[in-house]
Amino acid sequence: MTPTLHRRLASLVCAVLLPLGHATPVTPTPLVEDVPFITTPDHVAVAMLEMGGVGAKDHVIDLGSGDGRIVITAAKRFGASGVGVEIVPELVAQSREHARRAGVEARTRFEVQDLFATELAPATVVTMYLLPEVNLALRPRLLALAPGTRIVSHDWDLGDWLPDRTLTLAVPQKTIGLEKTSRLHLWTVPAKVDGLWCAAGGASLRIEQRYQALQATLDDGPERRSYSGRIDGTTLHLLGSGGLAWIASATDEQLRTAPAAGSSAAPTWRRSTGAECP
Ligand SMILES: C[S@@+](CC[C@H](N)C(=O)[O-])C[C@H]1O[C@@H](n2cnc3c(N)ncnc32)[C@H](O)[C@@H]1O
């Protein structure tokens, strides 16, 4: 998809949200005609940041940052640093002024920038209030972020990348629509553990991964066992017929099982580049 098409998609964000009753136009400033601005209500912004577990060590990037309130709240209330990217220059100027008044200038930055051209890697938390199509266009880049990075989206999901958690909040100020609610979705970027892992004694663990969901098969001599489970950031939980069988932490090259894990789990597994374990 070209950047221009991305921009056109993104510019529809608020046009779609308006009929859903989220509109809270807070500025009389003339805006770029096809990029109207809609805010996340303050209590919803706080809930998004709480849901993302935002704290003083976090760096929040808000994609399409509007008047800057999510990044400013992240800094003022949660002690985080943050960056807001927004294509409407007047909104960026407003955001900078709001940050100055809130006393969080030093920990926040606002840039006039296309969200599709934004470097996302520094984020520990990404927030967004965009459109379903825009979320989907962003999904490969979100999925490629460091394992453990949290993503919080207001109202729209990420298609078949199912959220870890969804929260529905009352938003009484919604003026249109039958349901006066906002839905918030949280994802934690999973480590990529799909493939074959080998233990020192010759055992193999073959993992099939779909986003956070895992299926695994252990082959250890005559023993063959199947597990299903999940990965939360870098932590795997694999369940066997008797319940929780494995807990392991993942890096790109290694799985390390927790001491409490089942006795059949070797302590360390290395990623195999071949089709079989040696
Ligand atoms: C629904 S508003 C959300 C504002 C803010 N994040 C909030 O939740 O209060 C979406 C914002 O995205 C901005 N936007 C739309 N397309 C964009 C793009 N391609 N790059 C950066 N910002 C964009 C719009 O100008 C608008 O301010």
PDB file of C-alpha atoms and ligand atoms in Angstrom:
ATOM      1  CA  MET A   1       0.000   0.000   0.000  1.00  0.00           C
ATOM      2  CA  THR A   2       1.400   3.402  -0.901  1.00  0.00           C
ATOM      3  CA  PRO A   3       1.984   6.100   1.737  1.00  0.00           C
ATOM      4  CA  THR A   4      -0.619   8.241  -0.042  1.00  0.00           C
ATOM      5  CA  LEU A   5      -3.226   5.506   0.284  1.00  0.00           C
ATOM      6  CA  HIS A   6      -2.243   5.053   3.914  1.00  0.00           C
ATOM      7  CA  ARG A   7      -2.756   8.748   4.472  1.00  0.00           C
ATOM      8  CA  ARG A   8      -6.111   8.707   2.739  1.00  0.00           C
ATOM      9  CA  LEU A   9      -7.195   5.760   4.884  1.00  0.00           C
ATOM     10  CA  ALA A  10      -6.034   7.448   8.031  1.00  0.00           C
ATOM     11  CA  SER A  11      -7.818  10.617   7.091  1.00  0.00           C
ATOM     12  CA  LEU A  12     -11.088   8.717   7.229  1.00  0.00           C
ATOM     13  CA  VAL A  13     -10.559   7.809  10.864  1.00  0.00           C
ATOM     14  CA  CYS A  14     -12.610  10.468  12.451  1.00  0.00           C
ATOM     15  CA  ALA A  15     -15.212  10.533   9.689  1.00  0.00           C
ATOM     16  CA  VAL A  16     -16.054   6.949  10.630  1.00  0.00           C
ATOM     17  CA  LEU A  17     -15.870   7.576  14.358  1.00  0.00           C
ATOM     18  CA  LEU A  18     -18.193  10.564  14.268  1.00  0.00           C
ATOM     19  CA  PRO A  19     -21.319   8.502  13.547  1.00  0.00           C
ATOM     20  CA  LEU A  20     -20.339   6.219  16.417  1.00  0.00           C
ATOM     21  CA  GLY A  21     -20.838   9.088  18.779  1.00  0.00           C
ATOM     22  CA  HIS A  22     -17.264   9.684  19.885  1.00  0.00           C
ATOM     23  CA  ALA A  23     -17.111  13.222  18.622  1.00  0.00           C
ATOM     24  CA  THR A  24     -15.739  15.715  21.099  1.00  0.00           C
ATOM     25  CA  PRO A  25     -14.401  18.515  18.901  1.00  0.00           C
ATOM     26  CA  VAL A  26     -12.398  20.596  21.342  1.00  0.00           C
ATOM     27  CA  THR A  27     -10.907  23.209  19.096  1.00  0.00           C
ATOM     28  CA  PRO A  28     -12.265  25.837  16.749  1.00  0.00           C
ATOM     29  CA  THR A  29      -8.952  25.816  14.873  1.00  0.00           C
ATOM     30  CA  PRO A  30      -9.554  25.173  11.172  1.00  0.00           C
ATOM     31  CA  LEU A  31      -8.215  21.726  10.337  1.00  0.00           C
ATOM     32  CA  VAL A  32      -7.201  19.986   7.157  1.00  0.00           C
ATOM     33  CA  GLU A  33     -10.610  19.356   5.622  1.00  0.00           C
ATOM     34  CA  ASP A  34     -10.511  15.575   5.425  1.00  0.00           C
ATOM     35  CA  VAL A  35      -8.744  14.940   8.721  1.00  0.00           C
ATOM     36  CA  PRO A  36     -11.181  15.980  11.399  1.00  0.00           C
ATOM     37  CA  PHE A  37     -10.091  15.542  14.975  1.00  0.00           C
ATOM     38  CA  ILE A  38     -11.849  13.537  17.695  1.00  0.00           C
ATOM     39  CA  THR A  39     -10.543  13.144  21.196  1.00  0.00           C
ATOM     40  CA  THR A  40     -10.417  10.162  23.450  1.00  0.00           C
ATOM     41  CA  PRO A  41     -12.319  11.302  26.571  1.00  0.00           C
ATOM     42  CA  ASP A  42      -9.992  11.822  29.546  1.00  0.00           C
ATOM     43  CA  HIS A  43     -11.261   8.892  31.623  1.00  0.00           C
ATOM     44  CA  VAL A  44     -10.865   6.615  28.590  1.00  0.00           C
ATOM     45  CA  ALA A  45      -7.304   7.888  28.039  1.00  0.00           C
ATOM     46  CA  VAL A  46      -6.462   7.055  31.682  1.00  0.00           C
ATOM     47  CA  ALA A  47      -8.011   3.590  31.280  1.00  0.00           C
ATOM     48  CA  MET A  48      -5.982   2.985  28.088  1.00  0.00           C
ATOM     49  CA  LEU A  49      -2.742   3.837  29.884  1.00  0.00           C
ATOM     50  CA  GLU A  50      -3.668   1.732  32.918  1.00  0.00           C
ATOM     51  CA  MET A  51      -4.544  -1.149  30.622  1.00  0.00           C
ATOM     52  CA  GLY A  52      -1.108  -0.815  28.973  1.00  0.00           C
ATOM     53  CA  GLY A  53       0.515  -0.953  32.418  1.00  0.00           C
ATOM     54  CA  VAL A  54       2.213   2.388  31.728  1.00  0.00           C
ATOM     55  CA  GLY A  55       4.774   3.456  34.323  1.00  0.00           C
ATOM     56  CA  ALA A  56       7.789   5.705  34.738  1.00  0.00           C
ATOM     57  CA  LYS A  57      10.056   3.429  32.672  1.00  0.00           C
ATOM     58  CA  ASP A  58       7.751   3.432  29.658  1.00  0.00           C
ATOM     59  CA  HIS A  59       7.942   5.330  26.410  1.00  0.00           C
ATOM     60  CA  VAL A  60       4.510   5.839  24.865  1.00  0.00           C
ATOM     61  CA  ILE A  61       3.948   6.626  21.184  1.00  0.00           C
ATOM     62  CA  ASP A  62       0.457   7.825  20.276  1.00  0.00           C
ATOM     63  CA  LEU A  63      -0.222   7.407  16.553  1.00  0.00           C
ATOM     64  CA  GLY A  64      -2.412  10.299  15.413  1.00  0.00           C
ATOM     65  CA  SER A  65      -2.038  12.196  18.665  1.00  0.00           C
ATOM     66  CA  GLY A  66      -4.693  14.883  18.180  1.00  0.00           C
ATOM     67  CA  ASP A  67      -4.414  17.469  20.982  1.00  0.00           C
ATOM     68  CA  GLY A  68      -1.754  15.373  22.734  1.00  0.00           C
ATOM     69  CA  ARG A  69      -3.818  14.296  25.710  1.00  0.00           C
ATOM     70  CA  ILE A  70      -2.783  10.628  25.766  1.00  0.00           C
ATOM     71  CA  VAL A  71       0.944  11.408  25.735  1.00  0.00           C
ATOM     72  CA  ILE A  72       0.515  14.279  28.207  1.00  0.00           C
ATOM     73  CA  THR A  73      -1.516  12.077  30.580  1.00  0.00           C
ATOM     74  CA  ALA A  74       1.103   9.323  30.264  1.00  0.00           C
ATOM     75  CA  ALA A  75       3.778  11.783  31.358  1.00  0.00           C
ATOM     76  CA  LYS A  76       1.850  13.722  33.995  1.00  0.00           C
ATOM     77  CA  ARG A  77      -0.086  10.959  35.699  1.00  0.00           C
ATOM     78  CA  PHE A  78       2.096   7.904  35.026  1.00  0.00           C
ATOM     79  CA  GLY A  79       5.597   9.466  34.872  1.00  0.00           C
ATOM     80  CA  ALA A  80       6.295   8.025  31.390  1.00  0.00           C
ATOM     81  CA  SER A  81       8.001   9.722  28.456  1.00  0.00           C
ATOM     82  CA  GLY A  82       6.162   9.929  25.171  1.00  0.00           C
ATOM     83  CA  VAL A  83       5.917  11.059  21.587  1.00  0.00           C
ATOM     84  CA  GLY A  84       2.797  12.070  19.694  1.00  0.00           C
ATOM     85  CA  VAL A  85       2.774  12.066  15.898  1.00  0.00           C
ATOM     86  CA  GLU A  86       0.055  13.961  14.102  1.00  0.00           C
ATOM     87  CA  ILE A  87      -0.390  15.234  10.557  1.00  0.00           C
ATOM     88  CA  VAL A  88      -2.284  18.391  11.462  1.00  0.00           C
ATOM     89  CA  PRO A  89       0.282  21.076  12.374  1.00  0.00           C
ATOM     90  CA  GLU A  90      -2.196  23.134  14.413  1.00  0.00           C
ATOM     91  CA  LEU A  91      -2.874  20.124  16.638  1.00  0.00           C
ATOM     92  CA  VAL A  92       0.836  19.593  17.137  1.00  0.00           C
ATOM     93  CA  ALA A  93       1.225  23.254  18.143  1.00  0.00           C
ATOM     94  CA  GLN A  94      -1.693  22.847  20.568  1.00  0.00           C
ATOM     95  CA  SER A  95      -0.183  19.665  21.986  1.00  0.00           C
ATOM     96  CA  ARG A  96       3.133  21.389  22.645  1.00  0.00           C
ATOM     97  CA  GLU A  97       1.326  24.235  24.412  1.00  0.00           C
ATOM     98  CA  HIS A  98      -0.761  21.751  26.464  1.00  0.00           C
ATOM     99  CA  ALA A  99       2.422  19.892  27.426  1.00  0.00           C
ATOM    100  CA  ARG A 100       4.069  23.151  28.491  1.00  0.00           C
ATOM    101  CA  ARG A 101       1.065  24.070  30.636  1.00  0.00           C
ATOM    102  CA  ALA A 102       0.982  20.586  32.159  1.00  0.00           C
ATOM    103  CA  GLY A 103       4.685  20.886  33.039  1.00  0.00           C
ATOM    104  CA  VAL A 104       5.682  17.790  31.041  1.00  0.00           C
ATOM    105  CA  GLU A 105       7.575  19.458  28.171  1.00  0.00           C
ATOM    106  CA  ALA A 106      10.801  17.695  29.111  1.00  0.00           C
ATOM    107  CA  ARG A 107       9.300  14.197  28.862  1.00  0.00           C
ATOM    108  CA  THR A 108       7.097  14.690  25.807  1.00  0.00           C
ATOM    109  CA  ARG A 109       7.603  15.467  22.151  1.00  0.00           C
ATOM    110  CA  PHE A 110       5.064  16.187  19.424  1.00  0.00           C
ATOM    111  CA  GLU A 111       5.904  15.972  15.746  1.00  0.00           C
ATOM    112  CA  VAL A 112       4.079  16.794  12.549  1.00  0.00           C
ATOM    113  CA  GLN A 113       4.487  13.412  10.943  1.00  0.00           C
ATOM    114  CA  ASP A 114       2.626  10.744   9.001  1.00  0.00           C
ATOM    115  CA  LEU A 115       2.050   7.869  11.395  1.00  0.00           C
ATOM    116  CA  PHE A 116       3.033   5.433   8.641  1.00  0.00           C
ATOM    117  CA  ALA A 117       6.469   7.060   8.468  1.00  0.00           C
ATOM    118  CA  THR A 118       6.994   6.953  12.229  1.00  0.00           C
ATOM    119  CA  GLU A 119       9.795   4.893  13.767  1.00  0.00           C
ATOM    120  CA  LEU A 120       7.955   2.686  16.281  1.00  0.00           C
ATOM    121  CA  ALA A 121      10.908   0.753  17.742  1.00  0.00           C
ATOM    122  CA  PRO A 122      11.528   3.121  20.697  1.00  0.00           C
ATOM    123  CA  ALA A 123       7.994   2.529  22.031  1.00  0.00           C
ATOM    124  CA  THR A 124       7.318   0.271  24.989  1.00  0.00           C
ATOM    125  CA  VAL A 125       3.643   1.171  24.607  1.00  0.00           C
ATOM    126  CA  VAL A 126       1.817   2.194  21.406  1.00  0.00           C
ATOM    127  CA  THR A 127      -1.601   3.828  21.695  1.00  0.00           C
ATOM    128  CA  MET A 128      -3.995   4.518  18.843  1.00  0.00           C
ATOM    129  CA  TYR A 129      -7.493   5.690  18.075  1.00  0.00           C
ATOM    130  CA  LEU A 130      -7.632   5.111  14.350  1.00  0.00           C
ATOM    131  CA  LEU A 131      -9.673   3.066  11.861  1.00  0.00           C
ATOM    132  CA  PRO A 132      -9.949  -0.709  11.416  1.00  0.00           C
ATOM    133  CA  GLU A 133      -8.237  -0.531   8.016  1.00  0.00           C
ATOM    134  CA  VAL A 134      -5.466   1.654   9.383  1.00  0.00           C
ATOM    135  CA  ASN A 135      -4.935  -0.722  12.315  1.00  0.00           C
ATOM    136  CA  LEU A 136      -4.660  -3.628   9.875  1.00  0.00           C
ATOM    137  CA  ALA A 137      -2.178  -1.746   7.695  1.00  0.00           C
ATOM    138  CA  LEU A 138      -0.087  -1.082  10.814  1.00  0.00           C
ATOM    139  CA  ARG A 139      -0.322  -4.650  12.117  1.00  0.00           C
ATOM    140  CA  PRO A 140       2.854  -6.114  10.536  1.00  0.00           C
ATOM    141  CA  ARG A 141       4.903  -3.276  11.985  1.00  0.00           C
ATOM    142  CA  LEU A 142       3.278  -3.652  15.409  1.00  0.00           C
ATOM    143  CA  LEU A 143       3.860  -7.389  15.405  1.00  0.00           C
ATOM    144  CA  ALA A 144       7.547  -6.797  14.589  1.00  0.00           C
ATOM    145  CA  LEU A 145       8.087  -4.639  17.692  1.00  0.00           C
ATOM    146  CA  ALA A 146      10.173  -5.913  20.591  1.00  0.00           C
ATOM    147  CA  PRO A 147       8.454  -8.736  22.498  1.00  0.00           C
ATOM    148  CA  GLY A 148       6.651  -7.325  25.503  1.00  0.00           C
ATOM    149  CA  THR A 149       5.706  -4.042  23.801  1.00  0.00           C
ATOM    150  CA  ARG A 150       2.079  -3.246  24.642  1.00  0.00           C
ATOM    151  CA  ILE A 151      -0.428  -1.932  22.129  1.00  0.00           C
ATOM    152  CA  VAL A 152      -3.666  -0.317  23.239  1.00  0.00           C
ATOM    153  CA  SER A 153      -6.328   0.596  20.718  1.00  0.00           C
ATOM    154  CA  HIS A 154      -9.453   2.606  21.339  1.00  0.00           C
ATOM    155  CA  ASP A 155     -12.504   0.925  19.778  1.00  0.00           C
ATOM    156  CA  TRP A 156     -10.869  -0.907  16.854  1.00  0.00           C
ATOM    157  CA  ASP A 157      -9.127  -4.270  16.927  1.00  0.00           C
ATOM    158  CA  LEU A 158      -6.338  -5.848  14.850  1.00  0.00           C
ATOM    159  CA  GLY A 159      -8.367  -8.384  12.880  1.00  0.00           C
ATOM    160  CA  ASP A 160      -7.431 -11.978  13.611  1.00  0.00           C
ATOM    161  CA  TRP A 161      -4.609 -10.954  15.959  1.00  0.00           C
ATOM    162  CA  LEU A 162      -6.928 -11.313  18.949  1.00  0.00           C
ATOM    163  CA  PRO A 163      -6.392  -8.987  21.902  1.00  0.00           C
ATOM    164  CA  ASP A 164      -5.142 -10.300  25.247  1.00  0.00           C
ATOM    165  CA  ARG A 165      -7.836  -8.253  26.928  1.00  0.00           C
ATOM    166  CA  THR A 166     -10.823  -6.123  25.965  1.00  0.00           C
ATOM    167  CA  LEU A 167     -12.502  -3.657  28.277  1.00  0.00           C
ATOM    168  CA  THR A 168     -15.782  -1.863  27.712  1.00  0.00           C
ATOM    169  CA  LEU A 169     -16.155   1.512  29.363  1.00  0.00           C
ATOM    170  CA  ALA A 170     -19.185   3.709  29.851  1.00  0.00           C
ATOM    171  CA  VAL A 171     -18.907   6.963  27.917  1.00  0.00           C
ATOM    172  CA  PRO A 172     -22.084   8.865  28.817  1.00  0.00           C
ATOM    173  CA  GLN A 173     -21.014  11.922  26.825  1.00  0.00           C
ATOM    174  CA  LYS A 174     -21.442  10.065  23.554  1.00  0.00           C
ATOM    175  CA  THR A 175     -24.140  11.956  21.754  1.00  0.00           C
ATOM    176  CA  ILE A 176     -24.963   9.473  18.995  1.00  0.00           C
ATOM    177  CA  GLY A 177     -25.510   5.746  18.965  1.00  0.00           C
ATOM    178  CA  LEU A 178     -27.426   3.379  21.161  1.00  0.00           C
ATOM    179  CA  GLU A 179     -24.471   2.242  23.245  1.00  0.00           C
ATOM    180  CA  LYS A 180     -22.659   4.909  25.217  1.00  0.00           C
ATOM    181  CA  THR A 181     -19.497   2.851  25.480  1.00  0.00           C
ATOM    182  CA  SER A 182     -15.895   2.666  24.291  1.00  0.00           C
ATOM    183  CA  ARG A 183     -14.038  -0.594  23.789  1.00  0.00           C
ATOM    184  CA  LEU A 184     -10.356  -0.783  24.628  1.00  0.00           C
ATOM    185  CA  HIS A 185      -8.123  -3.590  23.388  1.00  0.00           C
ATOM    186  CA  LEU A 186      -4.710  -4.642  24.686  1.00  0.00           C
ATOM    187  CA  TRP A 187      -2.062  -6.759  22.936  1.00  0.00           C
ATOM    188  CA  THR A 188       1.395  -7.705  24.173  1.00  0.00           C
ATOM    189  CA  VAL A 189       3.783  -8.305  21.284  1.00  0.00           C
ATOM    190  CA  PRO A 190       4.777 -11.989  21.472  1.00  0.00           C
ATOM    191  CA  ALA A 191       8.316 -13.295  21.015  1.00  0.00           C
ATOM    192  CA  LYS A 192       8.617 -15.347  17.830  1.00  0.00           C
ATOM    193  CA  VAL A 193       9.087 -18.948  18.952  1.00  0.00           C
ATOM    194  CA  ASP A 194       7.683 -20.767  15.937  1.00  0.00           C
ATOM    195  CA  GLY A 195      10.065 -23.533  14.804  1.00  0.00           C
ATOM    196  CA  LEU A 196      12.270 -26.296  16.127  1.00  0.00           C
ATOM    197  CA  TRP A 197      14.135 -26.123  19.445  1.00  0.00           C
ATOM    198  CA  CYS A 198      16.745 -28.636  20.577  1.00  0.00           C
ATOM    199  CA  ALA A 199      17.978 -29.688  24.020  1.00  0.00           C
ATOM    200  CA  ALA A 200      21.467 -30.959  24.786  1.00  0.00           C
ATOM    201  CA  GLY A 201      20.426 -34.601  25.209  1.00  0.00           C
ATOM    202  CA  GLY A 202      18.842 -34.771  21.717  1.00  0.00           C
ATOM    203  CA  ALA A 203      15.242 -33.964  22.655  1.00  0.00           C
ATOM    204  CA  SER A 204      13.334 -31.720  20.267  1.00  0.00           C
ATOM    205  CA  LEU A 205      10.461 -29.317  20.812  1.00  0.00           C
ATOM    206  CA  ARG A 206       8.566 -28.259  17.698  1.00  0.00           C
ATOM    207  CA  ILE A 207       6.431 -25.146  18.216  1.00  0.00           C
ATOM    208  CA  GLU A 208       3.702 -23.841  15.928  1.00  0.00           C
ATOM    209  CA  GLN A 209       2.766 -20.269  16.748  1.00  0.00           C
ATOM    210  CA  ARG A 210      -0.149 -18.128  15.674  1.00  0.00           C
ATOM    211  CA  TYR A 211       0.238 -14.724  17.354  1.00  0.00           C
ATOM    212  CA  GLN A 212       0.055 -15.585  21.106  1.00  0.00           C
ATOM    213  CA  ALA A 213      -1.333 -19.111  20.637  1.00  0.00           C
ATOM    214  CA  LEU A 214       1.068 -22.078  20.678  1.00  0.00           C
ATOM    215  CA  GLN A 215       0.939 -25.786  19.848  1.00  0.00           C
ATOM    216  CA  ALA A 216       4.033 -27.786  20.738  1.00  0.00           C
ATOM    217  CA  THR A 217       5.284 -31.353  20.345  1.00  0.00           C
ATOM    218  CA  LEU A 218       8.083 -32.756  22.462  1.00  0.00           C
ATOM    219  CA  ASP A 219      10.089 -35.705  21.077  1.00  0.00           C
ATOM    220  CA  ASP A 220      12.493 -37.275  23.553  1.00  0.00           C
ATOM    221  CA  GLY A 221      13.482 -40.798  22.535  1.00  0.00           C
ATOM    222  CA  PRO A 222      10.389 -42.988  22.908  1.00  0.00           C
ATOM    223  CA  GLU A 223       8.482 -40.188  24.614  1.00  0.00           C
ATOM    224  CA  ARG A 224       6.249 -37.942  22.533  1.00  0.00           C
ATOM    225  CA  ARG A 225       3.985 -35.345  24.150  1.00  0.00           C
ATOM    226  CA  SER A 226       1.737 -32.592  22.874  1.00  0.00           C
ATOM    227  CA  TYR A 227       1.049 -29.280  24.510  1.00  0.00           C
ATOM    228  CA  SER A 228      -1.042 -26.227  23.802  1.00  0.00           C
ATOM    229  CA  GLY A 229      -0.459 -22.850  25.321  1.00  0.00           C
ATOM    230  CA  ARG A 230       0.247 -19.158  24.990  1.00  0.00           C
ATOM    231  CA  ILE A 231       3.092 -16.730  24.956  1.00  0.00           C
ATOM    232  CA  ASP A 232       2.816 -13.506  26.896  1.00  0.00           C
ATOM    233  CA  GLY A 233       5.664 -11.289  25.644  1.00  0.00           C
ATOM    234  CA  THR A 234       8.657 -13.578  26.228  1.00  0.00           C
ATOM    235  CA  THR A 235       7.019 -16.016  28.663  1.00  0.00           C
ATOM    236  CA  LEU A 236       5.610 -19.324  27.378  1.00  0.00           C
ATOM    237  CA  HIS A 237       3.019 -21.349  29.252  1.00  0.00           C
ATOM    238  CA  LEU A 238       2.471 -24.822  27.820  1.00  0.00           C
ATOM    239  CA  LEU A 239      -0.322 -27.049  29.060  1.00  0.00           C
ATOM    240  CA  GLY A 240      -0.327 -30.819  28.833  1.00  0.00           C
ATOM    241  CA  SER A 241      -2.993 -33.327  29.795  1.00  0.00           C
ATOM    242  CA  GLY A 242      -2.140 -32.832  33.471  1.00  0.00           C
ATOM    243  CA  GLY A 243      -2.330 -29.041  33.407  1.00  0.00           C
ATOM    244  CA  LEU A 244       0.552 -26.561  33.290  1.00  0.00           C
ATOM    245  CA  ALA A 245       3.592 -28.497  32.112  1.00  0.00           C
ATOM    246  CA  TRP A 246       6.108 -25.853  31.121  1.00  0.00           C
ATOM    247  CA  ILE A 247       6.961 -22.271  31.840  1.00  0.00           C
ATOM    248  CA  ALA A 248       9.825 -20.911  29.781  1.00  0.00           C
ATOM    249  CA  SER A 249      11.294 -17.577  28.818  1.00  0.00           C
ATOM    250  CA  ALA A 250      12.322 -16.935  25.225  1.00  0.00           C
ATOM    251  CA  THR A 251      15.042 -15.003  23.519  1.00  0.00           C
ATOM    252  CA  ASP A 252      15.646 -15.151  19.759  1.00  0.00           C
ATOM    253  CA  GLU A 253      18.016 -18.084  20.158  1.00  0.00           C
ATOM    254  CA  GLN A 254      17.116 -19.800  23.405  1.00  0.00           C
ATOM    255  CA  LEU A 255      14.242 -21.070  25.548  1.00  0.00           C
ATOM    256  CA  ARG A 256      15.018 -21.346  29.230  1.00  0.00           C
ATOM    257  CA  THR A 257      12.582 -23.284  31.383  1.00  0.00           C
ATOM    258  CA  ALA A 258      11.693 -22.009  34.829  1.00  0.00           C
ATOM    259  CA  PRO A 259      12.899 -24.132  37.763  1.00  0.00           C
ATOM    260  CA  ALA A 260       9.278 -24.845  38.721  1.00  0.00           C
ATOM    261  CA  ALA A 261       8.505 -26.374  35.345  1.00  0.00           C
ATOM    262  CA  GLY A 262       7.765 -30.065  34.946  1.00  0.00           C
ATOM    263  CA  SER A 263      10.637 -32.512  35.372  1.00  0.00           C
ATOM    264  CA  SER A 264      10.538 -33.542  31.698  1.00  0.00           C
ATOM    265  CA  ALA A 265      11.612 -30.065  30.602  1.00  0.00           C
ATOM    266  CA  ALA A 266      15.290 -29.677  29.862  1.00  0.00           C
ATOM    267  CA  PRO A 267      16.621 -26.395  31.264  1.00  0.00           C
ATOM    268  CA  THR A 268      17.773 -24.913  27.959  1.00  0.00           C
ATOM    269  CA  TRP A 269      16.628 -25.273  24.349  1.00  0.00           C
ATOM    270  CA  ARG A 270      18.427 -23.743  21.391  1.00  0.00           C
ATOM    271  CA  ARG A 271      16.769 -22.715  18.150  1.00  0.00           C
ATOM    272  CA  SER A 272      17.590 -25.145  15.356  1.00  0.00           C
ATOM    273  CA  THR A 273      18.415 -23.917  11.892  1.00  0.00           C
ATOM    274  CA  GLY A 274      18.020 -27.417  10.467  1.00  0.00           C
ATOM    275  CA  ALA A 275      15.018 -29.668   9.949  1.00  0.00           C
ATOM    276  CA  GLU A 276      15.967 -32.054  12.809  1.00  0.00           C
ATOM    277  CA  CYS A 277      17.788 -31.821  16.115  1.00  0.00           C
ATOM    278  CA  PRO A 278      21.319 -33.294  16.073  1.00  0.00           C
TER     279      PRO A 278
HETATM  280  C1  LIG B   1      -9.552   9.901  16.306  1.00  0.00           C
HETATM  281  S1  LIG B   1      -8.297  11.116  16.375  1.00  0.00           S
HETATM  282  C2  LIG B   1      -7.464  10.574  17.896  1.00  0.00           C
HETATM  283  C3  LIG B   1      -6.658  11.662  18.580  1.00  0.00           C
HETATM  284  C4  LIG B   1      -5.929  11.189  19.858  1.00  0.00           C
HETATM  285  N1  LIG B   1      -5.073  10.038  19.625  1.00  0.00           N
HETATM  286  C5  LIG B   1      -6.936  10.818  20.927  1.00  0.00           C
HETATM  287  O1  LIG B   1      -7.156   9.615  21.108  1.00  0.00           O
HETATM  288  O2  LIG B   1      -7.508  11.731  21.556  1.00  0.00           O
HETATM  289  C6  LIG B   1      -7.174  10.575  15.100  1.00  0.00           C
HETATM  290  C7  LIG B   1      -6.058  11.576  14.830  1.00  0.00           C
HETATM  291  O3  LIG B   1      -5.218  11.003  13.852  1.00  0.00           O
HETATM  292  C8  LIG B   1      -4.723  12.046  13.033  1.00  0.00           C
HETATM  293  N2  LIG B   1      -4.263  11.430  11.779  1.00  0.00           N
HETATM  294  C9  LIG B   1      -5.030  10.965  10.755  1.00  0.00           C
HETATM  295  N3  LIG B   1      -4.243  10.458   9.791  1.00  0.00           N
HETATM  296  C10 LIG B   1      -2.952  10.581  10.225  1.00  0.00           C
HETATM  297  C11 LIG B   1      -1.692  10.223   9.665  1.00  0.00           C
HETATM  298  N4  LIG B   1      -1.589   9.614   8.467  1.00  0.00           N
HETATM  299  N5  LIG B   1      -0.574  10.487  10.381  1.00  0.00           N
HETATM  300  C12 LIG B   1      -0.653  11.095  11.590  1.00  0.00           C
HETATM  301  N6  LIG B   1      -1.822  11.479  12.163  1.00  0.00           N
HETATM  302  C13 LIG B   1      -2.968  11.210  11.492  1.00  0.00           C
HETATM  303  C14 LIG B   1      -5.926  12.948  12.875  1.00  0.00           C
HETATM  304  O4  LIG B   1      -5.544  14.252  12.477  1.00  0.00           O
HETATM  305  C15 LIG B   1      -6.533  12.904  14.288  1.00  0.00           C
HETATM  306  O5  LIG B   1      -6.043  13.951  15.082  1.00  0.00           O
END
